[in-house]
Coordinates of C-alpha atoms in Angstrom, one line a residue:
X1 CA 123.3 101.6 86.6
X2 CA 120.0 101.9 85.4
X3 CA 118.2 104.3 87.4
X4 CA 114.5 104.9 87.8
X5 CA 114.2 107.9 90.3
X6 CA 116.5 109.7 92.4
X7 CA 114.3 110.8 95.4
X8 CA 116.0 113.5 97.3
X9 CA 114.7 115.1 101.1
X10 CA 113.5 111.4 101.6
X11 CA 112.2 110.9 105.4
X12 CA 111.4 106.5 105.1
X13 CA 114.3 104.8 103.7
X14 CA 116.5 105.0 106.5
X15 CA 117.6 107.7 109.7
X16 CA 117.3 111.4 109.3
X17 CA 117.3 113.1 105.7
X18 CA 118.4 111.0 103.0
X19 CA 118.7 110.8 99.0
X20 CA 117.2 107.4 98.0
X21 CA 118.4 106.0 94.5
X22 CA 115.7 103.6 92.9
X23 CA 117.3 101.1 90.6
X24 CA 115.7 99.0 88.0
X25 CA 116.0 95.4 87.8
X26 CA 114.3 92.7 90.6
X27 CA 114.6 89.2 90.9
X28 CA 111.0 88.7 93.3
X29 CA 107.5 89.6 91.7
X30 CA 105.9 90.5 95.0
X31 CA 101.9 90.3 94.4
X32 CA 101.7 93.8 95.9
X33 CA 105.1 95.6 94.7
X34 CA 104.0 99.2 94.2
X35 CA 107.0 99.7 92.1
X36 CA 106.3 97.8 88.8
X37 CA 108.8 100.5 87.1
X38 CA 111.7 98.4 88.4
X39 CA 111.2 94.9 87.6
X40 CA 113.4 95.2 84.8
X41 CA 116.4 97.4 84.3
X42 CA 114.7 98.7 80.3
X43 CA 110.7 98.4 80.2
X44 CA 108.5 100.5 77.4
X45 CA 106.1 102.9 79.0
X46 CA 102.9 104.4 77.7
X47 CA 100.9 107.3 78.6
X48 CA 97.7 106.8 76.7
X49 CA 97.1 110.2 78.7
X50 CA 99.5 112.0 76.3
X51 CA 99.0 109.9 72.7
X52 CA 97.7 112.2 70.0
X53 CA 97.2 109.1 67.8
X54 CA 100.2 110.2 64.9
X55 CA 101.2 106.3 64.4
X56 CA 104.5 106.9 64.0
X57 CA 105.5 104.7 66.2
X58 CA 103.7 102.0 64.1
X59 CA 105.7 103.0 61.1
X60 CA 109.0 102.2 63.2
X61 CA 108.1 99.3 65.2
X62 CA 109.1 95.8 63.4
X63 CA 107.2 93.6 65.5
X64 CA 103.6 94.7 65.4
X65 CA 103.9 95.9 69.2
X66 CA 101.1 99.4 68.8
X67 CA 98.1 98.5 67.2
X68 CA 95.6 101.5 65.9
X69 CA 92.2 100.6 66.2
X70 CA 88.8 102.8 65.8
X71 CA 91.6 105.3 66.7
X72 CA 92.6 103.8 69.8
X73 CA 96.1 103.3 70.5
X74 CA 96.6 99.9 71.7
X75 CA 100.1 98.1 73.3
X76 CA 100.8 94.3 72.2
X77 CA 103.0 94.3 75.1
X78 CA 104.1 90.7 74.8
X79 CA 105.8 91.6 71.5
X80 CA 108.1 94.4 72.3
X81 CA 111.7 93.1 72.5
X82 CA 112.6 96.6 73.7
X83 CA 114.2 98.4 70.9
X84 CA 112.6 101.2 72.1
X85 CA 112.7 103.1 68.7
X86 CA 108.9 104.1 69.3
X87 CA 110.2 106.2 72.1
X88 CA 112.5 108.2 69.6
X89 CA 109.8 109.2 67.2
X90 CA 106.6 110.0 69.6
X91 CA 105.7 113.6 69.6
X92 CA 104.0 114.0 72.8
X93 CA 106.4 111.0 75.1
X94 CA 103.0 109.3 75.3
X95 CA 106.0 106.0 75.0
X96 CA 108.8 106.4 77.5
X97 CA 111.2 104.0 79.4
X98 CA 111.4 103.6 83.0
X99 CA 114.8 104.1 83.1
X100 CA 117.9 106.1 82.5
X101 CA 121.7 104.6 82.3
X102 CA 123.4 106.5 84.4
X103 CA 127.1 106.2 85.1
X104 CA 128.3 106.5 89.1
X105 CA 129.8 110.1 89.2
X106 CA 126.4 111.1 87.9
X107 CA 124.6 109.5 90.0
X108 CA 127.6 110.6 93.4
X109 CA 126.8 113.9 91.6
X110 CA 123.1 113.9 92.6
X111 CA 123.7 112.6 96.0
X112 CA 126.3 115.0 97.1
X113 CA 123.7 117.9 96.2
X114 CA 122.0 117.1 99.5
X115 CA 125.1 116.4 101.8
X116 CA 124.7 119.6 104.1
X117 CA 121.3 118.0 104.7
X118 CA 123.2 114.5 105.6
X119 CA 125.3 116.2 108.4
X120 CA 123.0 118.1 109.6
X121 CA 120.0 115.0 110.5
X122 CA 122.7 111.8 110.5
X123 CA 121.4 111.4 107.1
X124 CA 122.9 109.9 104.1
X125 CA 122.1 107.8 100.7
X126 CA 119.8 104.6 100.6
X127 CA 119.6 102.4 97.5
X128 CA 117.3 100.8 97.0
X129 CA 115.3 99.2 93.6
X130 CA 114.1 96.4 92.8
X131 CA 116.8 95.2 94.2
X132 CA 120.0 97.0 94.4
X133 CA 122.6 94.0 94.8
X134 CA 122.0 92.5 91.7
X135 CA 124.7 95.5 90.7
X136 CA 127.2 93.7 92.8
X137 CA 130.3 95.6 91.0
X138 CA 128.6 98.8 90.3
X139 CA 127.2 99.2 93.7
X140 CA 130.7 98.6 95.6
X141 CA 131.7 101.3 93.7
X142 CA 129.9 104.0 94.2
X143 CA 129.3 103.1 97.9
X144 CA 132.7 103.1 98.4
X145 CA 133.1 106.7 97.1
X146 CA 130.0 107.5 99.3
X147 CA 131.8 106.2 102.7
X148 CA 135.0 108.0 101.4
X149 CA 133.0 111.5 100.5
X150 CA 131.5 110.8 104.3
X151 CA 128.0 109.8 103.8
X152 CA 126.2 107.4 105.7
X153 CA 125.3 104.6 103.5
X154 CA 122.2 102.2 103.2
X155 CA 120.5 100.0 101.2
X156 CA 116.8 98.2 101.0
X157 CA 116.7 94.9 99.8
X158 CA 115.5 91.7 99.3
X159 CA 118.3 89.8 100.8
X160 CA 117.1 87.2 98.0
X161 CA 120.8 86.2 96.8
X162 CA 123.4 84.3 97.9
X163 CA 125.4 86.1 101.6
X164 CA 128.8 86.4 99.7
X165 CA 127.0 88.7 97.7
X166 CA 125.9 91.0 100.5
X167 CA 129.2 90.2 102.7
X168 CA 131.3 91.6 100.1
X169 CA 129.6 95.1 100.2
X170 CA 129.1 95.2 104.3
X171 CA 132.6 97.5 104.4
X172 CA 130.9 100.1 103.0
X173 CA 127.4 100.1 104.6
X174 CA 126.4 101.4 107.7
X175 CA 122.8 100.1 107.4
X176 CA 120.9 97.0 105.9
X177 CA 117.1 97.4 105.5
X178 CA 115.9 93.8 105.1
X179 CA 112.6 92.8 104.6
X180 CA 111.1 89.6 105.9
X181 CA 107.9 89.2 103.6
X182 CA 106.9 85.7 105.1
X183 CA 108.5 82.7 107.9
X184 CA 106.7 80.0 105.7
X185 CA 108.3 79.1 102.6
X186 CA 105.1 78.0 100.9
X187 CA 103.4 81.6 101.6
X188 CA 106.9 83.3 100.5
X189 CA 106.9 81.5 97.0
X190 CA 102.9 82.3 96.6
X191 CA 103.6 85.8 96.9
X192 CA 106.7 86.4 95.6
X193 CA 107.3 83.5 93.0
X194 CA 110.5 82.6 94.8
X195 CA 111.8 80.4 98.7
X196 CA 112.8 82.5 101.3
X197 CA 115.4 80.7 102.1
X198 CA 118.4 82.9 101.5
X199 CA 116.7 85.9 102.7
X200 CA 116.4 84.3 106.4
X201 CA 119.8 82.6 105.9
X202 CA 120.7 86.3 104.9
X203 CA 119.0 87.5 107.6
X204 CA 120.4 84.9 110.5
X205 CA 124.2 85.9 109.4
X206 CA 123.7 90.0 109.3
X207 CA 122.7 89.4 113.3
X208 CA 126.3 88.3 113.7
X209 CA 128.0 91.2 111.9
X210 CA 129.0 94.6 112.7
X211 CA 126.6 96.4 110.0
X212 CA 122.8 97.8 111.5
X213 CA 120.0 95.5 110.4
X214 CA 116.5 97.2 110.1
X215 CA 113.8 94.6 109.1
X216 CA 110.7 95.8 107.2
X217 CA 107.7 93.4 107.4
X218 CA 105.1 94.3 104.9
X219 CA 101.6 93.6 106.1
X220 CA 99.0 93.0 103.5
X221 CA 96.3 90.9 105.7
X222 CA 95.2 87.3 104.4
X223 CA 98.0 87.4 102.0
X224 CA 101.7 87.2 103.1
X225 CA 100.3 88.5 107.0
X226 CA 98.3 85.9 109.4
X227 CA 98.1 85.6 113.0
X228 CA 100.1 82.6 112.8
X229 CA 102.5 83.8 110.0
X230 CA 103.3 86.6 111.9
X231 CA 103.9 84.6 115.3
X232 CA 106.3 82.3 112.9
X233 CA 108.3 85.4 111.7
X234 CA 108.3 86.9 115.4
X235 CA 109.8 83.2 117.2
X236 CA 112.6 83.7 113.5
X237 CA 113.5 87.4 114.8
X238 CA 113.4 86.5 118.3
X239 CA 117.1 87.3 119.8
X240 CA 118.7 88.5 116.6
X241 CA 120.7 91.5 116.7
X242 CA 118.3 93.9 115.0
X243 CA 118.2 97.6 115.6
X244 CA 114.6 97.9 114.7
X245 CA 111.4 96.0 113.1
X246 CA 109.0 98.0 111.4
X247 CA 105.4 97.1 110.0
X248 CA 104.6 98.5 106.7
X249 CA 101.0 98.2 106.2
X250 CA 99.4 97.5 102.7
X251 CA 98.4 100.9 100.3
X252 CA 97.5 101.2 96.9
X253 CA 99.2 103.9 95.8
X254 CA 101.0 102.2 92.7
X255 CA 98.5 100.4 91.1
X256 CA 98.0 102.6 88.6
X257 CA 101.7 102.2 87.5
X258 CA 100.6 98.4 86.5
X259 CA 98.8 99.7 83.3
X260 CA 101.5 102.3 82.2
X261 CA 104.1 99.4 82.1
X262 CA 102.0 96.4 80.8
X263 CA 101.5 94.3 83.8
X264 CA 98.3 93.0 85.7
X265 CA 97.6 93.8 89.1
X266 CA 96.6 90.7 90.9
X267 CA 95.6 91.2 94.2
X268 CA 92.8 94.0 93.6
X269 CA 90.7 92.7 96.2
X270 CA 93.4 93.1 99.1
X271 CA 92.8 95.6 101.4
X272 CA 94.4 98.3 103.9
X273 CA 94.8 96.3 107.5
X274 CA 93.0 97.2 110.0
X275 CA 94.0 99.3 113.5
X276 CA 92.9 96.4 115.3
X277 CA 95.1 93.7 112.8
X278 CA 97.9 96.3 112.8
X279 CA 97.9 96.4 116.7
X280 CA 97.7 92.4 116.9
X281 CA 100.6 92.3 114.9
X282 CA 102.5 94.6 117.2
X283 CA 101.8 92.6 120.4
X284 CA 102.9 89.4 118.7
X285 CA 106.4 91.1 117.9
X286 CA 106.5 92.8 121.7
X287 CA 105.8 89.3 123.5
X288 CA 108.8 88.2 121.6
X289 CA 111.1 91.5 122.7
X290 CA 111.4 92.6 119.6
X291 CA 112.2 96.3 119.2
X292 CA 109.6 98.4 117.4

């Protein structure tokens, strides 16, 4: 599994004090994703912080990808078929990749480093990405050696494949952290690049089922989040079996990341919501019942 972070003493992905593995590798390019490290499962890196100019990676590359000009170390990032032998030869890891290929007892070796922690808060392990069912076999796995070691299990996704996918994996998870970025299809695929379909299909069968559904709605104002997009998504949730909605307003934090790893930043303009928008969005969910 390629793995971008293993977060440990983590308070936000799930209840009490939780180990959240990041994996790399997302099928959704959500406009303001704060985690461009995991669109892909291999991505070259650069620190232009830490280049001291010694070209060697020029001399290895066979595709033109760095570029030395007036002394400035430039990326042709279109070119790099990720070979990654630049990363090998810089002195300084100015070049880097965002992952690492980690096999699951490593990775159930990091986890169970915090499990005093889990029993103490009803903690556990979250994974989370990108988007952590697209390692179907690989993450049946290792959460099944999770439930068996004890651990409450959970996992943030998408919900953006199809439900045999998920279903198959519901034996070993306590909790599903779903979000539900937009009701309309049209505003989904504008700020995502893909329908929303499956992911309300996904989230209409987990009501049914045994397994804890949390839903994350993330609120960035004028972009996914209207008055009337979130009264859509509030009559959707209405009467499901969902042990809690939260809001997750817009932040920056993250957009530097864009740079390090090649990709452009679209929504610059966007801003942090407002109390007042935040608190609008609230009362919609509450006239519907919906547990906050």
């Amino acid at each position: 599994m390629f793995v971008t972070n293993i977060q440990r003493f983590s308070l936000d992905d799930g209840p009490g004090i939780r180990t959240t593995v990041f994996l790399a590798g997302c099928n959704m390019r959500c406009l303001w994703c704060h985690n461009p490290e995991n669109f892909e499962c291999i991505m070259l890196a650069y620190d232009i912080q830490k280049c001291v100019g010694c070209r060697k990676c020029k001399q290895v590359c066979q595709k033109g990808v760095h570029l030395f000009k007036n002394n400035e170390h430039q990326i042709v990032w279109e070119r790099c078929k990720r070979c990654l032998r630049c990363i090998n030869v810089c002195e300084n890891k100015a070049l880097f990749q965002n992952s690492r290929d980690m096999a699951i007892n490593d990775i159930l070796a990091e986890i169970e480093k915090d499990k005093h922690f889990y029993r103490r808060s009803s903690g556990g392990v979250t994974f989370s990405g990108g988007e952590p069912v697209l390692y179907l076999e690989e993450l049946e796995r290792i959460l099944e050696k999770c439930k068996e070691a004890g651990f409450h299990t959970a996992i943030e996704t998408s919900g953006n494949y199809p439900f045999d996918f998920l279903e198959r994996l519901l034996e070993y998870i306590d909790l599903v952290i779903i979000d539900c970025k937009a009701y309309s299809e049209e505003v989904h695929k504008r700020c995502t690049g893909k329908s929303n379909k499956l992911i309300l299909s996904n989230i209409e069968e987990l009501s049914f089922m045994d397994t804890k559904m949390w839903v994350r709605i993330p609120v960035i104002w004028g972009v996914n989040i209207t008055l009337y997009e979130m009264q859509k998504i509030a009559e959707f949730l209405e009467g499901k079996q969902i042990e809690k909605v939260e809001l997750i307003p817009y932040h920056k934090m993250g957009i530097a990341k864009y740079k390090i790893y090649g990709q452009k930043y679209t929504i610059n303009d966007a801003k942090i919501p407002t109390a007042k928008q935040l608190e609008d969005c609230y009362q919609i969910l509450k006239n519907y019942h919906i547990y906050l």
